[in-house]
Tab-separated table of C-alpha atoms and ligand atoms in Angstrom:
chain	number	residue	atom	x	y	z
Y	1	UNK	CA	14.074	-29.452	-33.178
Y	2	UNK	CA	11.015	-27.640	-34.811
Y	3	UNK	CA	12.090	-24.494	-36.751
Y	4	UNK	CA	16.085	-24.811	-35.204
Y	5	UNK	CA	17.650	-22.795	-37.555
Y	6	UNK	CA	21.248	-22.007	-38.048
Y	7	UNK	CA	19.856	-18.335	-38.326
Y	8	UNK	CA	18.268	-19.233	-34.762
Y	9	UNK	CA	21.531	-21.442	-33.953
Y	10	UNK	CA	23.410	-18.485	-34.597
Y	11	UNK	CA	21.850	-15.300	-32.964
Y	12	UNK	CA	21.738	-17.842	-29.694
Y	13	UNK	CA	25.019	-18.154	-29.768
Y	14	UNK	CA	25.782	-13.771	-29.679
Y	15	UNK	CA	22.675	-13.442	-26.932
Y	16	UNK	CA	24.711	-15.511	-25.177
Y	17	UNK	CA	27.849	-13.746	-24.987
Y	18	UNK	CA	26.121	-10.682	-24.844
Y	19	UNK	CA	25.058	-11.936	-21.901
Y	20	UNK	CA	27.650	-13.596	-20.823
Y	21	UNK	CA	28.923	-10.300	-20.343
Y	22	UNK	CA	26.259	-8.336	-18.206
Y	23	UNK	CA	27.472	-12.070	-16.136
Y	24	UNK	CA	24.229	-13.671	-17.121
Y	25	UNK	CA	24.156	-16.928	-17.603
Y	26	UNK	CA	21.594	-18.059	-20.160
Y	27	UNK	CA	21.312	-21.736	-19.846
Y	28	UNK	CA	20.837	-21.482	-16.266
Y	29	UNK	CA	17.389	-18.760	-16.989
Y	30	UNK	CA	16.030	-21.467	-19.610
Y	31	UNK	CA	16.792	-24.948	-17.034
Y	32	UNK	CA	14.819	-22.109	-15.084
Y	33	UNK	CA	12.597	-21.275	-16.647
Y	34	UNK	CA	11.310	-24.600	-17.867
Y	35	UNK	CA	10.522	-25.665	-14.384
Y	36	UNK	CA	8.045	-22.843	-14.083
Y	37	UNK	CA	4.291	-23.541	-14.694
Y	38	UNK	CA	1.314	-21.510	-16.019
Y	39	UNK	CA	-1.930	-22.168	-15.598
Y	40	UNK	CA	-4.272	-22.124	-17.992
Y	41	UNK	CA	-7.556	-21.423	-17.294
Y	42	UNK	CA	-9.846	-23.294	-19.062
Y	43	UNK	CA	-12.743	-20.702	-19.213
Y	44	UNK	CA	-10.569	-18.766	-22.321
Y	45	UNK	CA	-12.053	-21.493	-24.348
Y	46	UNK	CA	-15.672	-21.042	-24.268
Y	47	UNK	CA	-15.871	-18.173	-22.811
Y	48	UNK	CA	-16.580	-19.096	-18.984
Y	49	UNK	CA	-20.186	-21.136	-20.373
Y	50	UNK	CA	-19.112	-24.165	-18.844
Y	51	UNK	CA	-21.018	-27.599	-19.513
Y	52	UNK	CA	-23.734	-27.544	-17.147
Y	53	UNK	CA	-26.584	-25.869	-19.389
Y	54	UNK	CA	-28.803	-25.589	-17.023
Y	55	UNK	CA	-30.090	-21.803	-18.323
Y	56	UNK	CA	-29.071	-19.226	-15.849
Y	57	UNK	CA	-27.107	-16.562	-17.281
Y	58	UNK	CA	-23.653	-15.817	-16.544
Y	59	UNK	CA	-24.011	-13.330	-13.376
Y	60	UNK	CA	-21.705	-13.347	-11.121
Y	61	UNK	CA	-20.880	-9.486	-12.912
Y	62	UNK	CA	-18.750	-11.354	-15.778
Y	63	UNK	CA	-19.052	-10.091	-19.351
Y	64	UNK	CA	-17.411	-11.279	-21.590
Y	65	UNK	CA	-17.728	-9.574	-24.992
Y	66	UNK	CA	-17.443	-10.802	-28.923
Y	67	UNK	CA	-18.562	-13.519	-30.630
Y	68	UNK	CA	-15.465	-14.796	-33.232
Y	69	UNK	CA	-16.770	-18.051	-34.448
Y	70	UNK	CA	-15.710	-21.562	-32.707
Y	71	UNK	CA	-15.878	-21.759	-29.145
Y	72	UNK	CA	-15.521	-24.949	-27.945
Y	73	UNK	CA	-19.954	-26.442	-27.086
Y	74	UNK	CA	-18.338	-30.256	-25.135
Y	75	UNK	CA	-15.052	-31.323	-22.871
Y	76	UNK	CA	-13.909	-33.149	-25.958
Y	77	UNK	CA	-13.387	-29.883	-28.194
Y	78	UNK	CA	-12.215	-27.908	-25.044
Y	79	UNK	CA	-9.688	-30.724	-24.161
Y	80	UNK	CA	-8.483	-30.810	-27.701
Y	81	UNK	CA	-8.306	-26.480	-28.146
Y	82	UNK	CA	-6.283	-27.303	-24.730
Y	83	UNK	CA	-3.936	-29.291	-26.733
Y	84	UNK	CA	-3.378	-27.451	-30.044
Y	85	UNK	CA	-2.356	-24.106	-27.384
Y	86	UNK	CA	-0.146	-26.259	-25.142
Y	87	UNK	CA	1.671	-27.390	-28.554
Y	88	UNK	CA	2.399	-24.344	-29.316
Y	89	UNK	CA	3.571	-23.250	-25.625
Y	90	UNK	CA	6.931	-24.112	-24.281
Y	91	UNK	CA	7.271	-25.883	-21.344
Y	92	UNK	CA	5.026	-28.100	-19.434
Y	93	UNK	CA	1.971	-26.531	-18.047
Y	94	UNK	CA	-0.933	-26.513	-15.792
Y	95	UNK	CA	-4.888	-26.308	-16.286
Y	96	UNK	CA	-6.721	-24.391	-14.378
Y	97	UNK	CA	-10.836	-25.874	-14.214
Y	98	UNK	CA	-13.888	-24.236	-12.526
Y	99	UNK	CA	-16.477	-26.487	-11.240
Y	100	UNK	CA	-19.252	-25.707	-14.180
Y	101	UNK	CA	-17.223	-27.771	-16.604
Y	102	UNK	CA	-17.864	-30.461	-15.103
Y	103	UNK	CA	-19.355	-34.001	-16.639
Y	104	UNK	CA	-21.772	-35.366	-15.908
Y	105	UNK	CA	-22.721	-37.602	-18.770
Y	106	UNK	CA	-26.254	-35.893	-18.926
Y	107	UNK	CA	-27.429	-36.110	-16.171
Y	108	UNK	CA	-28.654	-32.527	-13.734
Y	109	UNK	CA	-25.809	-32.830	-10.758
Y	110	UNK	CA	-26.056	-29.783	-8.021
Y	111	UNK	CA	-22.970	-28.011	-7.696
Y	112	UNK	CA	-22.930	-28.900	-4.250
Y	113	UNK	CA	-22.911	-32.932	-4.949
Y	114	UNK	CA	-20.213	-32.906	-7.875
Y	115	UNK	CA	-17.469	-35.435	-7.165
Y	116	UNK	CA	-13.702	-36.572	-8.317
Y	117	UNK	CA	-15.702	-38.227	-10.528
Y	118	UNK	CA	-17.762	-36.383	-12.589
Y	119	UNK	CA	-13.775	-34.885	-13.132
Y	120	UNK	CA	-12.297	-38.338	-14.078
Y	121	UNK	CA	-12.150	-37.558	-18.304
Y	122	UNK	CA	-10.653	-34.288	-17.015
Y	123	UNK	CA	-8.003	-35.847	-14.646
Y	124	UNK	CA	-7.621	-38.504	-17.312
Y	125	UNK	CA	-6.646	-35.740	-20.184
Y	126	UNK	CA	-4.498	-34.522	-17.117
Y	127	UNK	CA	-2.608	-37.775	-17.049
Y	128	UNK	CA	-1.658	-38.361	-19.919
Y	129	UNK	CA	-0.646	-34.844	-20.934
Y	130	UNK	CA	1.809	-35.141	-17.852
Y	131	UNK	CA	0.034	-32.067	-16.757
Y	132	UNK	CA	-0.767	-30.666	-13.115
Y	133	UNK	CA	-4.466	-29.411	-12.601
Y	134	UNK	CA	-6.135	-26.885	-9.635
Y	135	UNK	CA	-9.400	-25.972	-9.746
Y	136	UNK	CA	-11.668	-23.249	-8.649
Y	137	UNK	CA	-15.675	-23.724	-6.972
Y	138	UNK	CA	-19.002	-21.848	-8.643
Y	139	UNK	CA	-20.395	-19.523	-7.701
Y	140	UNK	CA	-21.802	-18.054	-10.402
Y	141	UNK	CA	-24.109	-18.717	-13.571
Y	142	UNK	CA	-26.346	-20.616	-11.229
Y	143	UNK	CA	-30.197	-19.492	-10.129
Y	144	UNK	CA	-28.720	-20.059	-6.434
Y	145	UNK	CA	-26.586	-16.854	-7.503
Y	146	UNK	CA	-28.900	-15.202	-9.396
Y	147	UNK	CA	-30.080	-11.577	-6.240
Y	148	UNK	CA	-24.641	-11.562	-6.185
Y	149	UNK	CA	-25.151	-12.987	-3.144
Y	150	UNK	CA	-23.644	-16.151	-2.546
Y	151	UNK	CA	-21.678	-17.996	0.252
Y	152	UNK	CA	-22.633	-14.334	1.974
Y	153	UNK	CA	-26.327	-14.459	1.854
Y	154	UNK	CA	-28.680	-13.459	3.779
Y	155	UNK	CA	-30.809	-16.662	3.819
Y	156	UNK	CA	-29.191	-18.880	5.591
Y	157	UNK	CA	-30.699	-21.988	3.911
Y	158	UNK	CA	-28.643	-20.397	0.393
Y	159	UNK	CA	-25.201	-20.005	1.867
Y	160	UNK	CA	-25.639	-23.895	3.584
Y	161	UNK	CA	-26.257	-24.879	-0.584
Y	162	UNK	CA	-22.592	-22.644	-1.553
Y	163	UNK	CA	-20.597	-24.256	1.435
Y	164	UNK	CA	-21.406	-27.587	0.439
Y	165	UNK	CA	-20.253	-26.540	-2.519
Y	166	UNK	CA	-17.463	-25.715	-0.924
Y	167	UNK	CA	-16.363	-28.694	0.169
Y	168	UNK	CA	-16.957	-30.753	-2.239
Y	169	UNK	CA	-14.812	-27.727	-4.691
Y	170	UNK	CA	-11.481	-29.143	-1.931
Y	171	UNK	CA	-12.340	-32.785	-2.267
Y	172	UNK	CA	-12.865	-33.448	-6.258
Y	173	UNK	CA	-8.981	-30.430	-5.834
Y	174	UNK	CA	-7.713	-33.581	-3.171
Y	175	UNK	CA	-8.343	-36.166	-5.554
Y	176	UNK	CA	-7.201	-34.046	-8.405
Y	177	UNK	CA	-4.068	-33.561	-6.110
Y	178	UNK	CA	-3.414	-36.914	-5.267
Y	179	UNK	CA	-4.022	-37.615	-9.617
Y	180	UNK	CA	-1.432	-35.892	-10.385
Y	181	UNK	CA	0.509	-35.803	-8.162
Y	182	UNK	CA	0.873	-32.055	-8.041
Y	183	UNK	CA	-0.757	-30.000	-5.298
Y	184	UNK	CA	-3.132	-28.324	-6.397
Y	185	UNK	CA	-4.482	-24.696	-6.047
Y	186	UNK	CA	-8.632	-24.947	-5.293
Y	187	UNK	CA	-9.225	-20.587	-5.399
Y	188	UNK	CA	-12.016	-19.217	-3.975
Y	189	UNK	CA	-13.700	-15.888	-6.084
Y	190	UNK	CA	-17.361	-15.490	-5.536
Y	191	UNK	CA	-19.491	-11.930	-6.623
Y	192	UNK	CA	-21.350	-10.987	-3.315
Y	193	UNK	CA	-21.479	-7.821	-3.680
Y	194	UNK	CA	-23.834	-4.118	-4.014
Y	195	UNK	CA	-24.376	-1.924	-7.125
Y	196	UNK	CA	-25.524	0.532	-4.398
Y	197	UNK	CA	-24.409	2.397	-1.332
Y	198	UNK	CA	-25.774	-0.783	1.333
Y	199	UNK	CA	-26.437	0.144	4.770
Y	200	UNK	CA	-25.269	-2.638	6.360
Y	201	UNK	CA	-21.923	-3.388	5.210
Y	202	UNK	CA	-19.960	-5.484	8.376
Y	203	UNK	CA	-23.160	-8.395	8.366
Y	204	UNK	CA	-22.043	-10.198	5.363
Y	205	UNK	CA	-18.363	-9.702	6.041
Y	206	UNK	CA	-19.313	-11.640	9.045
Y	207	UNK	CA	-22.152	-13.930	7.019
Y	208	UNK	CA	-19.462	-14.588	4.616
Y	209	UNK	CA	-15.805	-15.193	7.039
Y	210	UNK	CA	-18.475	-17.594	8.961
Y	211	UNK	CA	-19.334	-19.438	5.521
Y	212	UNK	CA	-15.420	-19.774	5.047
Y	213	UNK	CA	-14.618	-21.296	7.643
Y	214	UNK	CA	-17.230	-24.177	7.231
Y	215	UNK	CA	-16.035	-24.243	3.980
Y	216	UNK	CA	-12.673	-25.351	5.037
Y	217	UNK	CA	-13.106	-26.587	8.840
Y	218	UNK	CA	-11.864	-30.930	7.174
Y	219	UNK	CA	-7.914	-30.007	6.743
Y	220	UNK	CA	-6.818	-31.591	3.990
Y	221	UNK	CA	-3.173	-32.271	3.377
Y	222	UNK	CA	-1.762	-29.605	0.782
Y	223	UNK	CA	0.340	-32.015	-0.048
Y	224	UNK	CA	-2.873	-32.452	-2.339
Y	225	UNK	CA	-4.877	-29.606	-2.286
Y	226	UNK	CA	-4.335	-26.530	-0.915
Y	227	UNK	CA	-7.054	-23.026	-0.295
Y	228	UNK	CA	-6.608	-19.739	-2.213
Y	229	UNK	CA	-9.184	-16.712	-1.324
Y	230	UNK	CA	-9.500	-13.351	-4.585
Y	231	UNK	CA	-10.454	-10.241	-3.426
Y	232	UNK	CA	-12.040	-8.346	-5.417
Y	233	UNK	CA	-12.292	-4.314	-6.331
Y	234	UNK	CA	-16.232	-4.201	-8.052
Y	235	UNK	CA	-17.935	-5.546	-10.778
Y	236	UNK	CA	-20.877	-5.213	-12.922
Y	237	UNK	CA	-23.624	-5.266	-10.262
Y	238	UNK	CA	-21.170	-4.641	-7.372
Y	239	UNK	CA	-20.254	-1.592	-8.116
Y	240	UNK	CA	-20.953	0.061	-4.697
Y	241	UNK	CA	-19.474	-2.900	-1.916
Y	242	UNK	CA	-18.026	-6.292	-3.019
Y	243	UNK	CA	-17.767	-7.910	0.317
Y	244	UNK	CA	-14.463	-9.859	-0.402
Y	245	UNK	CA	-13.480	-6.848	-0.722
Y	246	UNK	CA	-8.608	-6.893	-0.494
Y	247	UNK	CA	-8.549	-5.802	3.273
Y	248	UNK	CA	-11.297	-8.971	4.183
Y	249	UNK	CA	-9.659	-11.623	1.856
Y	250	UNK	CA	-5.949	-10.105	3.204
Y	251	UNK	CA	-6.861	-9.964	7.064
Y	252	UNK	CA	-9.055	-13.715	6.226
Y	253	UNK	CA	-5.321	-15.463	4.056
Y	254	UNK	CA	-3.010	-13.816	7.260
Y	255	UNK	CA	-5.758	-15.520	10.178
Y	256	UNK	CA	-5.887	-19.175	8.347
Y	257	UNK	CA	-3.525	-19.668	6.734
Y	258	UNK	CA	-4.557	-19.333	3.359
Y	259	UNK	CA	-2.633	-18.914	-0.229
Y	260	UNK	CA	-4.576	-14.696	-1.247
Y	261	UNK	CA	-5.195	-15.373	-5.295
Y	262	UNK	CA	-3.590	-11.568	-5.999
Y	263	UNK	CA	-5.617	-10.924	-9.718
Y	264	UNK	CA	-4.204	-8.329	-11.825
Y	265	UNK	CA	-7.300	-6.991	-12.171
Y	266	UNK	CA	-9.198	-6.149	-9.743
Y	267	UNK	CA	-7.615	-2.603	-7.529
Y	268	UNK	CA	-7.938	0.192	-8.800
Y	269	UNK	CA	-6.536	1.236	-11.635
Y	270	UNK	CA	-2.898	3.240	-10.648
Y	271	UNK	CA	-2.620	0.486	-8.266
Y	272	UNK	CA	-0.733	-3.021	-8.883
Y	273	UNK	CA	-0.371	-6.334	-8.178
Y	274	UNK	CA	3.744	-6.492	-8.990
Y	275	UNK	CA	3.867	-4.573	-5.591
Y	276	UNK	CA	1.696	-6.488	-3.594
Y	277	UNK	CA	3.956	-9.614	-4.617
Y	278	UNK	CA	6.408	-8.797	-1.686
Y	279	UNK	CA	4.756	-6.928	1.004
Y	280	UNK	CA	2.001	-9.798	1.330
Y	281	UNK	CA	4.950	-12.610	0.863
Y	282	UNK	CA	5.957	-11.174	4.348
Y	283	UNK	CA	3.048	-11.962	5.752
Y	284	UNK	CA	1.636	-15.585	4.445
Y	285	UNK	CA	3.865	-18.399	2.338
Y	286	UNK	CA	2.484	-18.603	-0.675
Y	287	UNK	CA	0.070	-16.455	-2.769
Y	288	UNK	CA	-2.004	-17.373	-6.345
Y	289	UNK	CA	-1.630	-15.149	-9.432
Y	290	UNK	CA	-4.066	-14.512	-11.289
Y	291	UNK	CA	-3.008	-12.590	-14.515
Y	292	UNK	CA	-5.207	-10.420	-16.009
Y	293	UNK	CA	-5.325	-6.906	-18.023
Y	294	UNK	CA	-7.886	-4.446	-16.946
Y	295	UNK	CA	-8.442	-1.840	-19.235
Y	296	UNK	CA	-8.865	1.228	-18.338
Y	297	UNK	CA	-11.175	-1.001	-15.649
Y	298	UNK	CA	-11.284	-4.545	-14.921
Y	299	UNK	CA	-12.091	-5.888	-18.665
Y	300	UNK	CA	-9.514	-9.138	-18.534
Y	301	UNK	CA	-8.105	-8.273	-21.734
Y	302	UNK	CA	-5.847	-10.942	-23.317
Y	303	UNK	CA	-2.226	-10.562	-21.196
Y	304	UNK	CA	-0.126	-8.911	-23.085
Y	305	UNK	CA	4.048	-8.073	-22.588
Y	306	UNK	CA	3.077	-4.971	-20.947
Y	307	UNK	CA	5.383	-3.191	-18.605
Y	308	UNK	CA	3.236	-4.587	-15.441
Y	309	UNK	CA	3.742	-7.539	-16.134
Y	310	UNK	CA	7.189	-7.307	-16.842
Y	311	UNK	CA	6.703	-5.887	-13.401
Y	312	UNK	CA	5.463	-9.108	-12.023
Y	313	UNK	CA	7.891	-11.312	-13.845
Y	314	UNK	CA	10.419	-9.081	-12.300
Y	315	UNK	CA	8.908	-9.420	-8.785
Y	316	UNK	CA	8.561	-13.354	-8.522
Y	317	UNK	CA	12.204	-13.921	-9.681
Y	318	UNK	CA	14.305	-10.587	-7.982
Y	319	UNK	CA	12.522	-11.792	-4.919
Y	320	UNK	CA	13.388	-15.656	-5.874
Y	321	UNK	CA	9.888	-16.715	-4.817
Y	322	UNK	CA	9.520	-18.845	-8.059
Y	323	UNK	CA	8.587	-22.257	-5.680
Y	324	UNK	CA	5.809	-19.261	-3.689
Y	325	UNK	CA	3.796	-17.847	-6.258
Y	326	UNK	CA	1.641	-19.601	-8.085
Y	327	UNK	CA	0.925	-18.246	-11.660
Y	328	UNK	CA	-2.020	-18.418	-13.012
Y	329	UNK	CA	-3.426	-16.323	-16.575
Y	330	UNK	CA	-7.373	-15.439	-16.771
Y	331	UNK	CA	-9.525	-13.419	-19.376
Y	332	UNK	CA	-11.296	-14.001	-21.256
Y	333	UNK	CA	-11.804	-12.336	-25.172
Y	334	UNK	CA	-13.970	-14.222	-27.470
Y	335	UNK	CA	-13.727	-11.082	-30.707
Y	336	UNK	CA	-10.463	-13.064	-31.485
Y	337	UNK	CA	-9.446	-16.580	-31.550
Y	338	UNK	CA	-10.155	-18.698	-28.453
Y	339	UNK	CA	-7.337	-21.019	-29.101
Y	340	UNK	CA	-4.227	-17.748	-30.356
Y	341	UNK	CA	-5.694	-15.710	-26.212
Y	342	UNK	CA	-4.639	-18.588	-24.593
Y	343	UNK	CA	-0.788	-19.092	-26.728
Y	344	UNK	CA	-0.608	-14.826	-26.395
Y	345	UNK	CA	-1.494	-15.095	-22.558
Y	346	UNK	CA	1.496	-17.832	-22.242
Y	347	UNK	CA	3.894	-16.925	-24.218
Y	348	UNK	CA	3.739	-13.383	-22.902
Y	349	UNK	CA	3.408	-14.474	-19.185
Y	350	UNK	CA	6.528	-16.544	-20.455
Y	351	UNK	CA	8.644	-14.281	-22.011
Y	352	UNK	CA	8.199	-11.930	-19.536
Y	353	UNK	CA	9.730	-14.472	-17.185
Y	354	UNK	CA	12.170	-15.201	-19.053
Y	355	UNK	CA	13.488	-11.477	-19.350
Y	356	UNK	CA	13.058	-10.727	-15.351
Y	357	UNK	CA	15.522	-14.383	-15.522
Y	358	UNK	CA	18.106	-12.529	-17.911
Y	359	UNK	CA	18.929	-9.905	-15.402
Y	360	UNK	CA	21.547	-9.201	-13.953
Y	361	UNK	CA	20.397	-8.405	-10.447
Y	362	UNK	CA	23.196	-9.187	-8.949
Y	363	UNK	CA	25.287	-5.606	-10.419
Y	364	UNK	CA	21.454	-3.619	-10.156
Y	365	UNK	CA	21.174	-4.877	-6.916
Y	366	UNK	CA	25.193	-2.801	-5.681
Y	367	UNK	CA	24.140	-0.151	-7.860
Y	368	UNK	CA	20.940	0.647	-5.582
Y	369	UNK	CA	23.039	-1.009	-2.697
Y	370	UNK	CA	25.809	1.754	-3.437
Y	371	UNK	CA	23.510	5.384	-3.728
Y	372	UNK	CA	24.595	5.248	-8.401
Y	373	UNK	CA	20.891	5.872	-8.998
Y	374	UNK	CA	22.374	7.291	-12.252
Y	375	UNK	CA	23.423	4.061	-13.207
Y	376	UNK	CA	20.375	1.879	-11.460
Y	377	UNK	CA	18.669	4.274	-13.837
Y	378	UNK	CA	20.388	3.663	-17.387
Y	379	UNK	CA	21.326	0.356	-16.433
Y	380	UNK	CA	17.526	-0.774	-16.759
Y	381	UNK	CA	16.526	0.802	-19.354
Y	382	UNK	CA	19.770	-0.557	-21.180
Y	383	UNK	CA	18.514	-3.996	-20.536
Y	384	UNK	CA	15.547	-3.569	-22.707
Y	385	UNK	CA	16.806	-3.937	-25.332
Y	386	UNK	CA	19.510	-6.573	-25.051
Y	387	UNK	CA	18.554	-9.564	-28.107
Y	388	UNK	CA	16.092	-11.530	-25.502
Y	389	UNK	CA	14.134	-12.019	-29.102
Y	390	UNK	CA	17.670	-14.252	-30.085
Y	391	UNK	CA	16.981	-16.684	-25.864
Y	392	UNK	CA	13.036	-16.870	-26.836
Y	393	UNK	CA	13.271	-17.472	-30.385
Y	394	UNK	CA	16.514	-20.906	-29.309
Y	395	UNK	CA	13.873	-21.299	-25.887
Y	396	UNK	CA	11.058	-22.200	-28.439
Y	397	UNK	CA	12.871	-24.882	-31.125
Y	398	UNK	CA	14.505	-26.119	-28.421
Y	399	UNK	CA	10.996	-26.949	-26.740
Y	400	UNK	CA	9.771	-27.523	-30.048
Y	401	UNK	CA	7.457	-25.609	-30.505
Y	402	UNK	CA	7.082	-23.337	-33.819
Y	403	UNK	CA	9.985	-19.876	-33.462
Y	404	UNK	CA	8.055	-16.632	-33.493
Y	405	UNK	CA	4.849	-15.754	-35.321
Y	406	UNK	CA	5.123	-19.153	-37.081
Y	407	UNK	CA	2.368	-20.251	-33.781
Y	408	UNK	CA	-0.236	-17.604	-35.629
Y	409	UNK	CA	0.101	-20.254	-38.399
Y	410	UNK	CA	-0.761	-23.395	-36.872
Y	411	UNK	CA	-3.577	-21.856	-35.183
Y	412	UNK	CA	-5.452	-20.156	-38.649
Y	413	UNK	CA	-4.660	-24.357	-39.878
Y	414	UNK	CA	-6.513	-25.349	-36.859
Y	415	UNK	CA	-9.656	-23.095	-37.275
Y	416	UNK	CA	-9.929	-23.519	-41.641
Y	417	UNK	CA	-9.929	-27.971	-40.710
Y	418	UNK	CA	-11.603	-28.123	-36.680
Y	419	UNK	CA	-13.248	-24.384	-35.145
Y	420	UNK	CA	-14.292	-23.342	-38.368
Y	421	UNK	CA	-16.738	-26.856	-38.566
Y	422	UNK	CA	-18.576	-26.045	-35.028
Y	423	UNK	CA	-21.714	-24.466	-36.242
M	1	RNT	C1	-13.658	-12.963	-11.407
M	1	RNT	C2	-12.870	-13.381	-11.003
M	1	RNT	C3	-12.495	-15.062	-11.254
M	1	RNT	C4	-13.087	-15.297	-11.806
M	1	RNT	C5	-12.559	-16.959	-13.058
M	1	RNT	C6	-13.457	-17.123	-13.527
M	1	RNT	O1	-13.097	-11.317	-10.907
M	1	RNT	O2	-11.265	-13.106	-11.192
M	1	RNT	O3	-11.121	-15.336	-10.804
M	1	RNT	O4	-12.209	-14.736	-13.384
M	1	RNT	O5	-12.903	-17.014	-12.008
M	2	ZN	ZN1	-9.288	-13.862	-10.911
């Protein structure tokens, strides 16, 4: 066990007693935590670049700022960086891949012609590392998306191209799920929208519904692939109107039995997805989360242990919905070490889940039911300073990943030996 010291063990033993005093079974919480996969988004490793080299701007309202050295330039580099990040995150996780990360052996393959074979490198790697994998069609960074419209485009030929891309991606998703023995969540997000006030808000939405129906026409075994749709409030260049808004996709997901993807940055700044989890799960079987951190806007900052992150984890755990909520990360920061960004975000997500799993929820529920709102408030605040850190350290040690800030040294070493040698 890396980093398992007498100090870690002793602190854990004391913490365990402390939690037991509140009726919390720490070992059970850790066993549950170990079973929760976090889907690590490949695009943090190369600033959403992908490997197509078609010279198109990122577009789609996506913007990555910063120029920290060492970004991955090839699939092998990206997988190497992911390997390093995963070695610093306790538990068994998943990788979230975009279609633009296909390996086409130097040949130009159009997005509507992509096949599972173009992802064989990723699938083999995931298999060897016992990772599950999720997938996303890429509806941006492409000449046919340059005017900001894809599945809702007024030109039927452009729509057809993007429908075929969606169809190809679901087949790739199914192949991934089949190969890895765990369903692939294939998430559709499109940038379609308009910078200034449109006259026709209805037409594009009707076209989007029709295009989505065409993408999803072929039934696929949910044991292999499950479809998700991701809404958004606004983007750079789509400030006044987004075709795939929250109401649009919530309705679509319910009507067509799809997963709804809730991205933490895709709502009004005072709106939170933690409150939406139980609301949408009343009507949907499963959802996908894109856990992100907006700062003043949908800025996609690295996820940290904020109140909202804790609230998201609480909602999933308190609702006993861990098997209905798929947790993925979605942020991109090029101003810091990119491997560290993954590790910070994933470790924070796991800490938030552990915090929720260590909560004496039954006791809190009882106080609430009895109308003792004074004790509920007081208890919730007392819980915040319980020895979570001692339990987390022990979990890291037991999972063979560095305890506490020791992982930073590992990333620094990797930066010196590997990342800094990338021109
Ligand atoms: C964009 C969406 C989407 C992307 C990724 C790269 O606003 O959040 O999920 O971040 O597909
Ligand atoms: Zn997202």
